[in-house]
Amino acid sequence: MSTLVNKNLENLFSDYQSNDFYCELFGNSQKGLRPDTQAIIERLSKLDPERLRQRSQDAERELYNLGITFTVYTQRDVIDRILPFDVLPRVIDAADWQKIESGVTQRVRAINHFLHDIYHEGKILKDGIVPNELIVGNPNYRPEMRGLQVPHGTYVHVSGIDIVRGDDGHFRVLEDNARTPSGVSYVVENRHLMQRAFPDLMEGTGIEPVSNYGQKLHEALVEVAPAHAPHPHVVLLSPGSYNSAYFEHIFLAREMGVSLVEGRDLVVENSRVFMKTIRGLVPVDVIYRRLNDDFLDPLAFNSESLLGCAGLMEAYARGNVTLANAVGTGVADDKAVYAYMPRIIRYYLDEDPILDNVETHICREAEGLQYTLDHLDELVVKPVGEAGGYGITVGPKASREELESCRASLLEKPDNYISQPMINLSVCPTLSDDGIMPRHVDLRPFAVTGKETWVLPGGLTRVALRPGSIIVNSSQGGGSKDTWVLRSSQG
């Protein structure tokens, strides 16, 4: 495959090469340049590199001044950082977005059916589609949810589905996030930054808006309130200011127009949840909780937790309050369960998956373990219980010592791992110290589900800022970009 170079551009992109990867701005060298992005490329190409760098520095300074940060936990320190922001956008055309939107919606429907089933009849386990031991032995499976009904059958109210594009141009799902997916605040704030920094670039481009996320989320949460609440009172429950995503908690509470509370702000009386105020106790009907199951209620889960509220699970079980996401949704975003998602979709919906999975080998199965051990230097090995890019071994880039360490871990605890082929992730032109360079990206679209599912048009594009790296997680040195979904010409 020849290297993709836009020979017609003399300015910003004149030295840019995608190095044979699919480029999210220019396209695939085998199929030619993307026609839908030509007008955007021409506008971008007229930008002066030094002026672009100055605007980038201004944008990052603004992020810091606005307190748009996340916390990185290291072994010794807790560090507040901004998520590095790249000013060159990722562009998705209307047809590609329609596929992503319908694929994400299909996946959320299947996950909600799956969660209802495993906490009720368990048909999919009895039919042997998904191994019973994988579910009931999963640390995120909550027996407390057995037989419990949730409004509209919605367990996953907020989800983030991680998607990548390979060098064949096809999108594939890399991971499901059905507990507390983070990052939507960056989607909205990145757009606001771009609108302030590049109003001339965006004018007349026809980009789908993202600023209504808070409104859509609040509408969905109201829809799933208990039936006894004609005017539901929604709050956002945060672990507090030491949580890595605390900025996002503030952002979402503000965007929804609801109170941001901690566990100490709530009390349960007679199986009803109340918020403490200076005017007395105020009933709470819906809680968008941003803390894990273990810390929600010391009477039901971790007795040493000071973050939750005693009696919350009892109120929930009686249908007096709605928790979003529902307790026990973590079992659906386990990386081993992910491998069964195509079969889960076919089982409940009788449809083929709109978005394929990345091929996955399950190391708890003898065949998957042996294949992984035999091809260790070709595969990406992931622990099923980790997030944030921790514990991953990228075989083709690992040293001999790292591979042997990974082999030992696999043999010691194979249930804890899956492996996948290394995908040649697509790239985006990205501003670096060496000029405009290709950097690998993924995409996390966010879906909100009340009675129905709505997908925010865009999602978080994460970018691996280190040359050659495919690890895009913010905790591993990744950054983000604004994601532009182009309006349909028919729209």
Short mmCIF file of C-alpha atoms in Angstrom, two decimals:
data_model
loop_
_atom_site.label_atom_id
_atom_site.label_comp_id
_atom_site.label_asym_id
_atom_site.label_seq_id
_atom_site.Cartn_x
_atom_site.Cartn_y
_atom_site.Cartn_z
CA MET A 1 0.00 0.00 0.00
CA SER A 2 1.41 3.30 -0.94
CA THR A 3 1.73 6.03 1.60
CA LEU A 4 -1.12 8.55 1.63
CA VAL A 5 0.01 12.06 0.90
CA ASN A 6 -2.17 14.93 -0.21
CA LYS A 7 -0.03 16.34 -2.99
CA ASN A 8 -2.41 19.20 -3.66
CA LEU A 9 -1.95 20.89 -0.29
CA GLU A 10 1.02 23.19 0.05
CA ASN A 11 0.53 24.45 3.57
CA LEU A 12 -0.46 22.77 6.83
CA PHE A 13 -0.58 19.21 5.48
CA SER A 14 2.12 19.41 2.81
CA ASP A 15 4.46 17.09 4.79
CA TYR A 16 1.75 14.94 6.34
CA GLN A 17 1.84 11.19 5.68
CA SER A 18 -0.56 8.67 7.20
CA ASN A 19 2.09 5.90 7.00
CA ASP A 20 -0.32 3.42 5.38
CA PHE A 21 -2.86 3.65 8.21
CA TYR A 22 -6.48 4.62 7.53
CA CYS A 23 -6.64 8.38 8.04
CA GLU A 24 -9.78 9.82 9.66
CA LEU A 25 -9.38 13.07 7.73
CA PHE A 26 -7.98 12.01 4.37
CA GLY A 27 -9.23 8.42 4.05
CA ASN A 28 -7.73 5.25 2.67
CA SER A 29 -4.93 5.37 0.11
CA GLN A 30 -6.52 2.48 -1.80
CA LYS A 31 -9.85 4.28 -2.18
CA GLY A 32 -8.54 7.81 -2.56
CA LEU A 33 -9.22 10.96 -0.61
CA ARG A 34 -12.48 11.35 1.30
CA PRO A 35 -14.73 13.61 -0.78
CA ASP A 36 -16.81 14.69 2.24
CA THR A 37 -13.84 16.23 4.07
CA GLN A 38 -12.29 18.17 1.18
CA ALA A 39 -13.85 21.50 2.17
CA ILE A 40 -12.68 21.05 5.77
CA ILE A 41 -9.18 20.04 4.65
CA GLU A 42 -8.94 23.10 2.45
CA ARG A 43 -9.93 25.36 5.36
CA LEU A 44 -7.50 23.66 7.74
CA SER A 45 -4.67 23.75 5.21
CA LYS A 46 -4.78 27.53 5.14
CA LEU A 47 -4.00 27.78 8.84
CA ASP A 48 -0.55 29.02 9.69
CA PRO A 49 1.31 26.34 11.73
CA GLU A 50 2.66 28.81 14.25
CA ARG A 51 -0.72 30.45 14.68
CA LEU A 52 -2.25 26.99 15.11
CA ARG A 53 0.28 26.18 17.81
CA GLN A 54 -0.52 29.43 19.59
CA ARG A 55 -4.24 28.66 19.51
CA SER A 56 -3.53 25.19 20.85
CA GLN A 57 -1.59 26.59 23.79
CA ASP A 58 -4.39 29.08 24.47
CA ALA A 59 -6.94 26.26 24.46
CA GLU A 60 -4.96 24.13 26.93
CA ARG A 61 -4.48 27.14 29.19
CA GLU A 62 -8.23 27.71 29.11
CA LEU A 63 -8.86 24.08 30.07
CA TYR A 64 -6.62 24.49 33.09
CA ASN A 65 -8.12 27.82 34.13
CA LEU A 66 -11.63 26.35 33.91
CA GLY A 67 -10.59 23.45 36.12
CA ILE A 68 -11.35 20.87 33.41
CA THR A 69 -9.03 18.28 34.87
CA PHE A 70 -8.85 14.62 35.79
CA THR A 71 -6.83 12.94 38.50
CA VAL A 72 -4.05 10.44 37.83
CA TYR A 73 -3.36 8.06 40.69
CA THR A 74 0.21 6.85 40.86
CA GLN A 75 1.84 4.69 43.48
CA ARG A 76 2.95 7.70 45.47
CA ASP A 77 1.04 10.71 44.26
CA VAL A 78 -2.33 12.01 43.20
CA ILE A 79 -1.88 14.39 40.28
CA ASP A 80 -4.45 16.70 38.72
CA ARG A 81 -3.97 17.09 34.96
CA ILE A 82 -5.81 18.51 32.02
CA LEU A 83 -6.60 16.05 29.25
CA PRO A 84 -4.29 17.25 26.42
CA PHE A 85 -6.43 18.70 23.64
CA ASP A 86 -5.50 18.53 19.97
CA VAL A 87 -7.01 21.26 17.85
CA LEU A 88 -7.26 19.26 14.61
CA PRO A 89 -10.71 17.62 14.61
CA ARG A 90 -11.73 14.08 13.76
CA VAL A 91 -14.48 14.08 11.11
CA ILE A 92 -17.19 11.39 10.71
CA ASP A 93 -19.53 11.52 7.75
CA ALA A 94 -23.29 11.02 8.04
CA ALA A 95 -23.28 7.47 6.64
CA ASP A 96 -20.56 6.26 8.99
CA TRP A 97 -22.30 7.91 11.90
CA GLN A 98 -25.62 6.27 11.06
CA LYS A 99 -23.91 2.87 11.26
CA ILE A 100 -22.23 3.71 14.57
CA GLU A 101 -25.47 5.09 16.03
CA SER A 102 -27.57 2.09 15.01
CA GLY A 103 -24.84 -0.34 16.12
CA VAL A 104 -24.49 1.26 19.55
CA THR A 105 -28.28 1.35 20.00
CA GLN A 106 -28.52 -2.34 19.07
CA ARG A 107 -25.77 -3.20 21.52
CA VAL A 108 -27.44 -1.31 24.40
CA ARG A 109 -30.76 -3.07 23.71
CA ALA A 110 -29.05 -6.44 23.84
CA ILE A 111 -27.15 -5.59 27.04
CA ASN A 112 -30.38 -4.56 28.79
CA HIS A 113 -32.10 -7.81 27.71
CA PHE A 114 -29.06 -9.74 28.91
CA LEU A 115 -28.99 -8.07 32.32
CA HIS A 116 -32.72 -8.62 32.85
CA ASP A 117 -32.34 -12.26 31.92
CA ILE A 118 -29.35 -13.09 34.14
CA TYR A 119 -31.09 -11.49 37.13
CA HIS A 120 -34.38 -13.32 36.41
CA GLU A 121 -34.89 -16.54 34.42
CA GLY A 122 -31.28 -16.93 33.26
CA LYS A 123 -32.37 -18.48 29.94
CA ILE A 124 -29.16 -17.59 28.14
CA LEU A 125 -27.17 -19.45 30.80
CA LYS A 126 -29.46 -22.50 30.75
CA ASP A 127 -29.22 -22.60 26.96
CA GLY A 128 -25.44 -22.59 27.18
CA ILE A 129 -24.98 -19.47 25.04
CA VAL A 130 -22.90 -17.85 27.80
CA PRO A 131 -21.11 -20.01 30.43
CA ASN A 132 -22.98 -19.95 33.73
CA GLU A 133 -19.75 -19.80 35.76
CA LEU A 134 -18.60 -16.75 33.83
CA ILE A 135 -21.66 -14.84 35.10
CA VAL A 136 -22.50 -16.09 38.58
CA GLY A 137 -18.81 -16.27 39.48
CA ASN A 138 -18.17 -12.77 38.16
CA PRO A 139 -17.15 -10.27 40.88
CA ASN A 140 -19.52 -7.73 39.32
CA TYR A 141 -22.55 -10.05 39.45
CA ARG A 142 -24.86 -8.93 42.26
CA PRO A 143 -27.18 -11.58 43.70
CA GLU A 144 -29.07 -8.71 45.37
CA MET A 145 -30.50 -7.89 41.93
CA ARG A 146 -32.19 -11.27 41.41
CA GLY A 147 -35.88 -10.79 40.78
CA LEU A 148 -35.67 -7.01 41.12
CA GLN A 149 -37.65 -5.06 38.49
CA VAL A 150 -36.29 -1.83 37.01
CA PRO A 151 -38.40 0.76 35.13
CA HIS A 152 -38.74 -0.01 31.41
CA GLY A 153 -36.24 -2.85 31.78
CA THR A 154 -33.43 -0.31 31.57
CA TYR A 155 -30.35 -1.30 33.53
CA VAL A 156 -27.79 0.66 31.54
CA HIS A 157 -28.91 4.28 31.39
CA VAL A 158 -25.52 5.67 30.40
CA SER A 159 -23.02 3.70 28.35
CA GLY A 160 -19.84 4.36 26.44
CA ILE A 161 -18.98 1.87 23.69
CA ASP A 162 -15.32 1.99 22.64
CA ILE A 163 -14.92 1.66 18.88
CA VAL A 164 -11.85 1.48 16.66
CA ARG A 165 -11.35 1.57 12.90
CA GLY A 166 -8.81 -0.72 11.29
CA ASP A 167 -6.85 -0.29 8.07
CA ASP A 168 -9.76 -1.84 6.15
CA GLY A 169 -11.89 1.18 7.11
CA HIS A 170 -14.38 -0.88 9.15
CA PHE A 171 -15.47 0.05 12.65
CA ARG A 172 -15.24 -2.61 15.38
CA VAL A 173 -16.25 -2.55 19.03
CA LEU A 174 -13.26 -2.84 21.34
CA GLU A 175 -14.99 -2.62 24.70
CA ASP A 176 -18.36 -2.00 26.37
CA ASN A 177 -18.52 0.40 29.31
CA ALA A 178 -21.77 -0.16 31.19
CA ARG A 179 -20.92 0.99 34.70
CA THR A 180 -19.74 4.56 34.97
CA PRO A 181 -18.22 5.57 31.62
CA SER A 182 -16.38 8.88 31.82
CA GLY A 183 -15.40 11.46 29.27
CA VAL A 184 -18.60 13.02 27.98
CA SER A 185 -17.71 16.33 29.62
CA TYR A 186 -14.69 16.55 27.32
CA VAL A 187 -16.91 15.97 24.28
CA VAL A 188 -18.94 19.05 25.12
CA GLU A 189 -16.10 21.21 26.41
CA ASN A 190 -13.87 20.35 23.42
CA ARG A 191 -16.64 21.59 21.15
CA HIS A 192 -16.98 24.81 23.12
CA LEU A 193 -13.22 25.32 22.90
CA MET A 194 -13.25 24.84 19.14
CA GLN A 195 -16.18 27.23 18.74
CA ARG A 196 -14.26 29.90 20.63
CA ALA A 197 -10.87 29.25 19.01
CA PHE A 198 -11.94 28.52 15.41
CA PRO A 199 -15.31 30.14 14.69
CA ASP A 200 -14.17 30.84 11.12
CA LEU A 201 -13.27 27.19 10.57
CA MET A 202 -16.57 25.78 11.80
CA GLU A 203 -18.97 28.30 10.27
CA GLY A 204 -21.17 26.72 7.60
CA THR A 205 -19.54 23.28 7.96
CA GLY A 206 -22.75 21.51 9.02
CA ILE A 207 -21.70 19.78 12.25
CA GLU A 208 -24.15 17.98 14.54
CA PRO A 209 -24.41 19.76 17.93
CA VAL A 210 -23.41 18.13 21.25
CA SER A 211 -24.44 20.78 23.76
CA ASN A 212 -27.81 19.18 24.58
CA TYR A 213 -26.31 16.13 26.31
CA GLY A 214 -27.27 17.29 29.82
CA GLN A 215 -30.85 17.94 28.73
CA LYS A 216 -31.15 14.52 27.09
CA LEU A 217 -29.66 12.78 30.12
CA HIS A 218 -32.07 14.53 32.49
CA GLU A 219 -35.05 13.63 30.28
CA ALA A 220 -34.02 9.97 30.27
CA LEU A 221 -33.55 9.88 34.05
CA VAL A 222 -36.98 11.43 34.58
CA GLU A 223 -38.49 8.72 32.35
CA VAL A 224 -37.13 5.95 34.58
CA ALA A 225 -38.28 7.49 37.88
CA PRO A 226 -40.54 5.39 40.14
CA ALA A 227 -44.21 5.58 39.15
CA HIS A 228 -45.14 7.33 42.40
CA ALA A 229 -43.13 10.46 41.48
CA PRO A 230 -45.13 12.85 39.24
CA HIS A 231 -42.31 15.42 39.33
CA PRO A 232 -39.17 13.33 39.84
CA HIS A 233 -36.31 14.79 41.84
CA VAL A 234 -32.98 13.78 40.30
CA VAL A 235 -29.56 14.09 41.97
CA LEU A 236 -26.02 13.12 40.97
CA LEU A 237 -24.17 11.11 43.63
CA SER A 238 -20.38 11.62 43.59
CA PRO A 239 -17.65 10.04 45.73
CA GLY A 240 -16.31 13.58 46.21
CA SER A 241 -13.51 15.86 45.17
CA TYR A 242 -10.79 13.19 45.37
CA ASN A 243 -12.38 11.14 42.58
CA SER A 244 -10.54 11.22 39.24
CA ALA A 245 -13.70 12.31 37.38
CA TYR A 246 -14.90 14.91 39.89
CA PHE A 247 -14.87 17.67 37.29
CA GLU A 248 -17.23 15.61 35.16
CA HIS A 249 -19.59 15.11 38.10
CA ILE A 250 -19.80 18.88 38.58
CA PHE A 251 -20.23 19.40 34.86
CA LEU A 252 -23.08 16.89 34.50
CA ALA A 253 -24.95 18.13 37.57
CA ARG A 254 -24.73 21.67 36.22
CA GLU A 255 -25.79 20.66 32.70
CA MET A 256 -28.81 18.74 34.05
CA GLY A 257 -29.71 21.42 36.59
CA VAL A 258 -29.69 18.94 39.50
CA SER A 259 -27.98 18.81 42.89
CA LEU A 260 -24.50 17.29 43.20
CA VAL A 261 -24.51 15.24 46.41
CA GLU A 262 -22.25 12.92 48.35
CA GLY A 263 -23.39 10.02 50.50
CA ARG A 264 -23.36 12.16 53.63
CA ASP A 265 -25.95 14.46 52.00
CA LEU A 266 -28.49 11.61 51.79
CA VAL A 267 -30.45 9.67 54.39
CA VAL A 268 -32.89 6.77 54.14
CA GLU A 269 -36.01 6.75 56.30
CA ASN A 270 -38.78 4.17 55.99
CA SER A 271 -37.13 2.89 52.77
CA ARG A 272 -37.29 6.33 51.14
CA VAL A 273 -34.26 8.37 50.16
CA PHE A 274 -34.05 12.01 51.19
CA MET A 275 -31.58 14.81 50.58
CA LYS A 276 -30.64 16.91 53.58
CA THR A 277 -31.22 20.63 53.01
CA ILE A 278 -31.37 23.70 55.26
CA ARG A 279 -35.16 23.57 54.78
CA GLY A 280 -35.41 19.97 55.89
CA LEU A 281 -35.46 16.61 54.12
CA VAL A 282 -36.34 16.57 50.40
CA PRO A 283 -37.42 13.27 48.76
CA VAL A 284 -35.09 11.90 46.05
CA ASP A 285 -36.52 9.79 43.22
CA VAL A 286 -33.61 9.20 40.85
CA ILE A 287 -29.90 8.98 41.62
CA TYR A 288 -27.33 9.15 38.83
CA ARG A 289 -24.59 7.52 40.82
CA ARG A 290 -20.95 7.86 39.90
CA LEU A 291 -19.55 5.44 42.44
CA ASN A 292 -19.20 1.69 42.18
CA ASP A 293 -21.59 -0.87 43.62
CA ASP A 294 -19.21 -1.75 46.46
CA PHE A 295 -19.46 1.72 47.94
CA LEU A 296 -23.15 2.47 47.47
CA ASP A 297 -24.56 1.12 50.72
CA PRO A 298 -22.51 -0.12 53.70
CA LEU A 299 -25.45 -2.25 54.86
CA ALA A 300 -25.59 -4.17 51.56
CA PHE A 301 -22.00 -4.15 50.27
CA ASN A 302 -18.73 -2.88 51.74
CA SER A 303 -19.49 -2.26 55.42
CA GLU A 304 -16.49 0.06 55.73
CA SER A 305 -17.58 2.41 52.97
CA LEU A 306 -18.20 6.00 54.00
CA LEU A 307 -19.06 7.13 50.47
CA GLY A 308 -22.57 5.76 50.08
CA CYS A 309 -25.76 5.87 52.09
CA ALA A 310 -26.98 3.23 54.55
CA GLY A 311 -30.28 1.68 53.50
CA LEU A 312 -30.04 2.78 49.86
CA MET A 313 -30.27 -0.78 48.50
CA GLU A 314 -33.39 -1.47 50.54
CA ALA A 315 -35.07 1.65 49.12
CA TYR A 316 -33.96 0.59 45.64
CA ALA A 317 -35.28 -2.95 46.00
CA ARG A 318 -38.66 -1.60 47.08
CA GLY A 319 -38.86 0.54 43.94
CA ASN A 320 -38.76 3.82 45.88
CA VAL A 321 -35.72 5.18 44.08
CA THR A 322 -34.08 4.55 40.69
CA LEU A 323 -30.33 4.10 40.46
CA ALA A 324 -28.60 4.88 37.19
CA ASN A 325 -26.83 2.79 36.15
CA ALA A 326 -28.53 -0.11 37.90
CA VAL A 327 -26.64 -2.15 40.44
CA GLY A 328 -24.87 -5.13 38.87
CA THR A 329 -24.36 -3.72 35.36
CA GLY A 330 -20.61 -4.29 35.65
CA VAL A 331 -21.07 -7.92 34.66
CA ALA A 332 -22.03 -6.74 31.16
CA ASP A 333 -18.83 -4.79 30.54
CA ASP A 334 -16.51 -7.52 31.73
CA LYS A 335 -13.94 -8.04 28.98
CA ALA A 336 -14.60 -11.80 28.92
CA VAL A 337 -18.38 -11.29 28.60
CA TYR A 338 -17.64 -8.87 25.76
CA ALA A 339 -16.37 -11.80 23.72
CA TYR A 340 -19.88 -13.31 23.80
CA MET A 341 -21.66 -10.11 22.79
CA PRO A 342 -22.28 -11.11 19.13
CA ARG A 343 -23.98 -14.28 20.39
CA ILE A 344 -25.92 -12.23 22.99
CA ILE A 345 -27.19 -9.90 20.26
CA ARG A 346 -28.34 -12.80 18.07
CA TYR A 347 -29.94 -14.60 21.05
CA TYR A 348 -32.14 -11.73 22.23
CA LEU A 349 -32.71 -9.68 19.09
CA ASP A 350 -32.47 -12.31 16.34
CA GLU A 351 -30.29 -9.87 14.42
CA ASP A 352 -26.70 -9.89 13.22
CA PRO A 353 -24.45 -7.39 15.01
CA ILE A 354 -24.29 -4.11 13.12
CA LEU A 355 -20.84 -3.46 14.62
CA ASP A 356 -18.48 -6.43 14.82
CA ASN A 357 -16.30 -7.23 17.79
CA VAL A 358 -12.55 -7.31 17.52
CA GLU A 359 -11.61 -11.01 17.38
CA THR A 360 -11.13 -12.11 20.98
CA HIS A 361 -9.52 -15.19 22.57
CA ILE A 362 -10.82 -16.11 26.03
CA CYS A 363 -7.96 -17.41 28.10
CA ARG A 364 -10.28 -19.10 30.62
CA GLU A 365 -10.98 -21.53 27.77
CA ALA A 366 -8.19 -24.06 27.04
CA GLU A 367 -8.18 -23.37 23.31
CA GLY A 368 -8.03 -19.60 23.82
CA LEU A 369 -5.21 -19.90 26.36
CA GLN A 370 -3.13 -22.16 24.15
CA TYR A 371 -3.58 -19.89 21.13
CA THR A 372 -2.57 -16.89 23.23
CA LEU A 373 0.54 -18.61 24.57
CA ASP A 374 1.52 -19.74 21.05
CA HIS A 375 1.08 -16.25 19.54
CA LEU A 376 2.03 -14.06 22.48
CA ASP A 377 4.30 -11.80 20.44
CA GLU A 378 1.46 -11.10 17.97
CA LEU A 379 -1.39 -10.36 20.39
CA VAL A 380 -2.59 -7.69 22.81
CA VAL A 381 -3.22 -9.36 26.18
CA LYS A 382 -5.66 -7.62 28.55
CA PRO A 383 -6.70 -8.33 32.14
CA VAL A 384 -10.51 -8.60 32.22
CA GLY A 385 -10.94 -6.66 35.45
CA GLU A 386 -8.74 -3.65 34.71
CA ALA A 387 -9.59 -0.32 33.08
CA GLY A 388 -7.64 2.72 32.03
CA GLY A 389 -5.11 0.81 29.98
CA TYR A 390 -3.43 -0.74 33.02
CA GLY A 391 -1.99 -4.26 32.83
CA ILE A 392 -2.04 -4.50 29.02
CA THR A 393 0.78 -6.28 27.18
CA VAL A 394 1.14 -5.28 23.55
CA GLY A 395 2.92 -8.31 22.14
CA PRO A 396 4.45 -6.81 18.97
CA LYS A 397 5.93 -3.94 21.00
CA ALA A 398 6.87 -5.83 24.17
CA SER A 399 10.39 -6.81 25.24
CA ARG A 400 11.35 -10.45 25.80
CA GLU A 401 11.18 -9.87 29.57
CA GLU A 402 7.68 -8.35 29.30
CA LEU A 403 6.47 -11.28 27.22
CA GLU A 404 7.81 -13.82 29.71
CA SER A 405 6.20 -11.93 32.57
CA CYS A 406 2.90 -11.95 30.68
CA ARG A 407 3.25 -15.68 29.99
CA ALA A 408 3.76 -16.36 33.69
CA SER A 409 0.67 -14.30 34.59
CA LEU A 410 -1.41 -16.15 31.99
CA LEU A 411 -0.37 -19.54 33.32
CA GLU A 412 -0.94 -18.50 36.92
CA LYS A 413 -4.42 -17.03 36.40
CA PRO A 414 -5.76 -17.58 32.87
CA ASP A 415 -9.32 -16.61 33.89
CA ASN A 416 -8.08 -13.06 34.31
CA TYR A 417 -7.12 -12.51 30.68
CA ILE A 418 -8.30 -12.20 27.11
CA SER A 419 -6.20 -11.58 24.03
CA GLN A 420 -6.88 -9.83 20.73
CA PRO A 421 -4.94 -9.28 17.51
CA MET A 422 -3.22 -5.94 17.31
CA ILE A 423 -5.45 -3.73 15.19
CA ASN A 424 -3.77 -1.20 12.96
CA LEU A 425 -5.79 1.63 14.47
CA SER A 426 -6.73 4.52 12.23
CA VAL A 427 -4.88 7.81 12.62
CA CYS A 428 -5.73 11.49 12.67
CA PRO A 429 -3.46 14.39 11.75
CA THR A 430 -2.29 15.73 15.13
CA LEU A 431 -0.24 18.77 16.09
CA SER A 432 3.07 17.67 17.63
CA ASP A 433 6.46 19.19 18.35
CA ASP A 434 7.59 17.83 14.97
CA GLY A 435 4.68 19.28 13.00
CA ILE A 436 1.45 17.64 11.83
CA MET A 437 1.89 13.92 12.47
CA PRO A 438 -0.35 10.83 12.32
CA ARG A 439 -1.48 9.59 15.75
CA HIS A 440 -3.72 6.61 16.51
CA VAL A 441 -7.26 7.26 17.74
CA ASP A 442 -10.33 5.45 19.04
CA LEU A 443 -13.88 6.65 19.62
CA ARG A 444 -16.22 6.43 22.61
CA PRO A 445 -19.81 7.30 21.62
CA PHE A 446 -22.11 7.89 24.60
CA ALA A 447 -25.64 6.45 24.69
CA VAL A 448 -28.40 7.58 27.05
CA THR A 449 -31.35 5.25 27.66
CA GLY A 450 -34.65 5.99 29.35
CA LYS A 451 -37.59 4.45 27.53
CA GLU A 452 -35.53 4.56 24.33
CA THR A 453 -31.86 5.01 23.48
CA TRP A 454 -30.34 8.24 22.20
CA VAL A 455 -26.70 8.46 21.06
CA LEU A 456 -24.82 11.74 21.34
CA PRO A 457 -23.64 12.54 17.79
CA GLY A 458 -19.87 12.55 18.08
CA GLY A 459 -18.39 10.97 21.15
CA LEU A 460 -14.96 11.23 22.65
CA THR A 461 -12.07 10.79 20.25
CA ARG A 462 -9.04 9.77 22.29
CA VAL A 463 -5.64 10.12 20.68
CA ALA A 464 -2.36 8.39 21.56
CA LEU A 465 0.02 11.34 21.61
CA ARG A 466 3.20 9.28 21.80
CA PRO A 467 4.60 8.35 18.36
CA GLY A 468 3.64 4.78 17.46
CA SER A 469 1.61 4.17 20.63
CA ILE A 470 -1.83 2.56 20.41
CA ILE A 471 -2.70 3.25 24.09
CA VAL A 472 -5.12 6.18 24.03
CA ASN A 473 -6.17 6.21 27.70
CA SER A 474 -5.81 9.54 29.44
CA SER A 475 -4.05 7.85 32.37
CA GLN A 476 -1.46 6.52 29.89
CA GLY A 477 -0.62 9.84 28.27
CA GLY A 478 -3.43 10.07 25.72
CA GLY A 479 -5.29 13.22 24.72
CA SER A 480 -8.55 14.09 23.00
CA LYS A 481 -9.96 15.76 19.91
CA ASP A 482 -13.23 17.35 18.95
CA THR A 483 -15.34 14.87 16.96
CA TRP A 484 -17.34 16.35 14.10
CA VAL A 485 -20.30 14.38 12.81
CA LEU A 486 -21.32 15.90 9.50
CA ARG A 487 -25.01 16.46 8.87
CA SER A 488 -26.60 14.40 6.14
CA SER A 489 -27.00 16.29 2.86
CA GLN A 490 -30.64 15.16 2.99
CA GLY A 491 -30.97 16.59 6.50
#
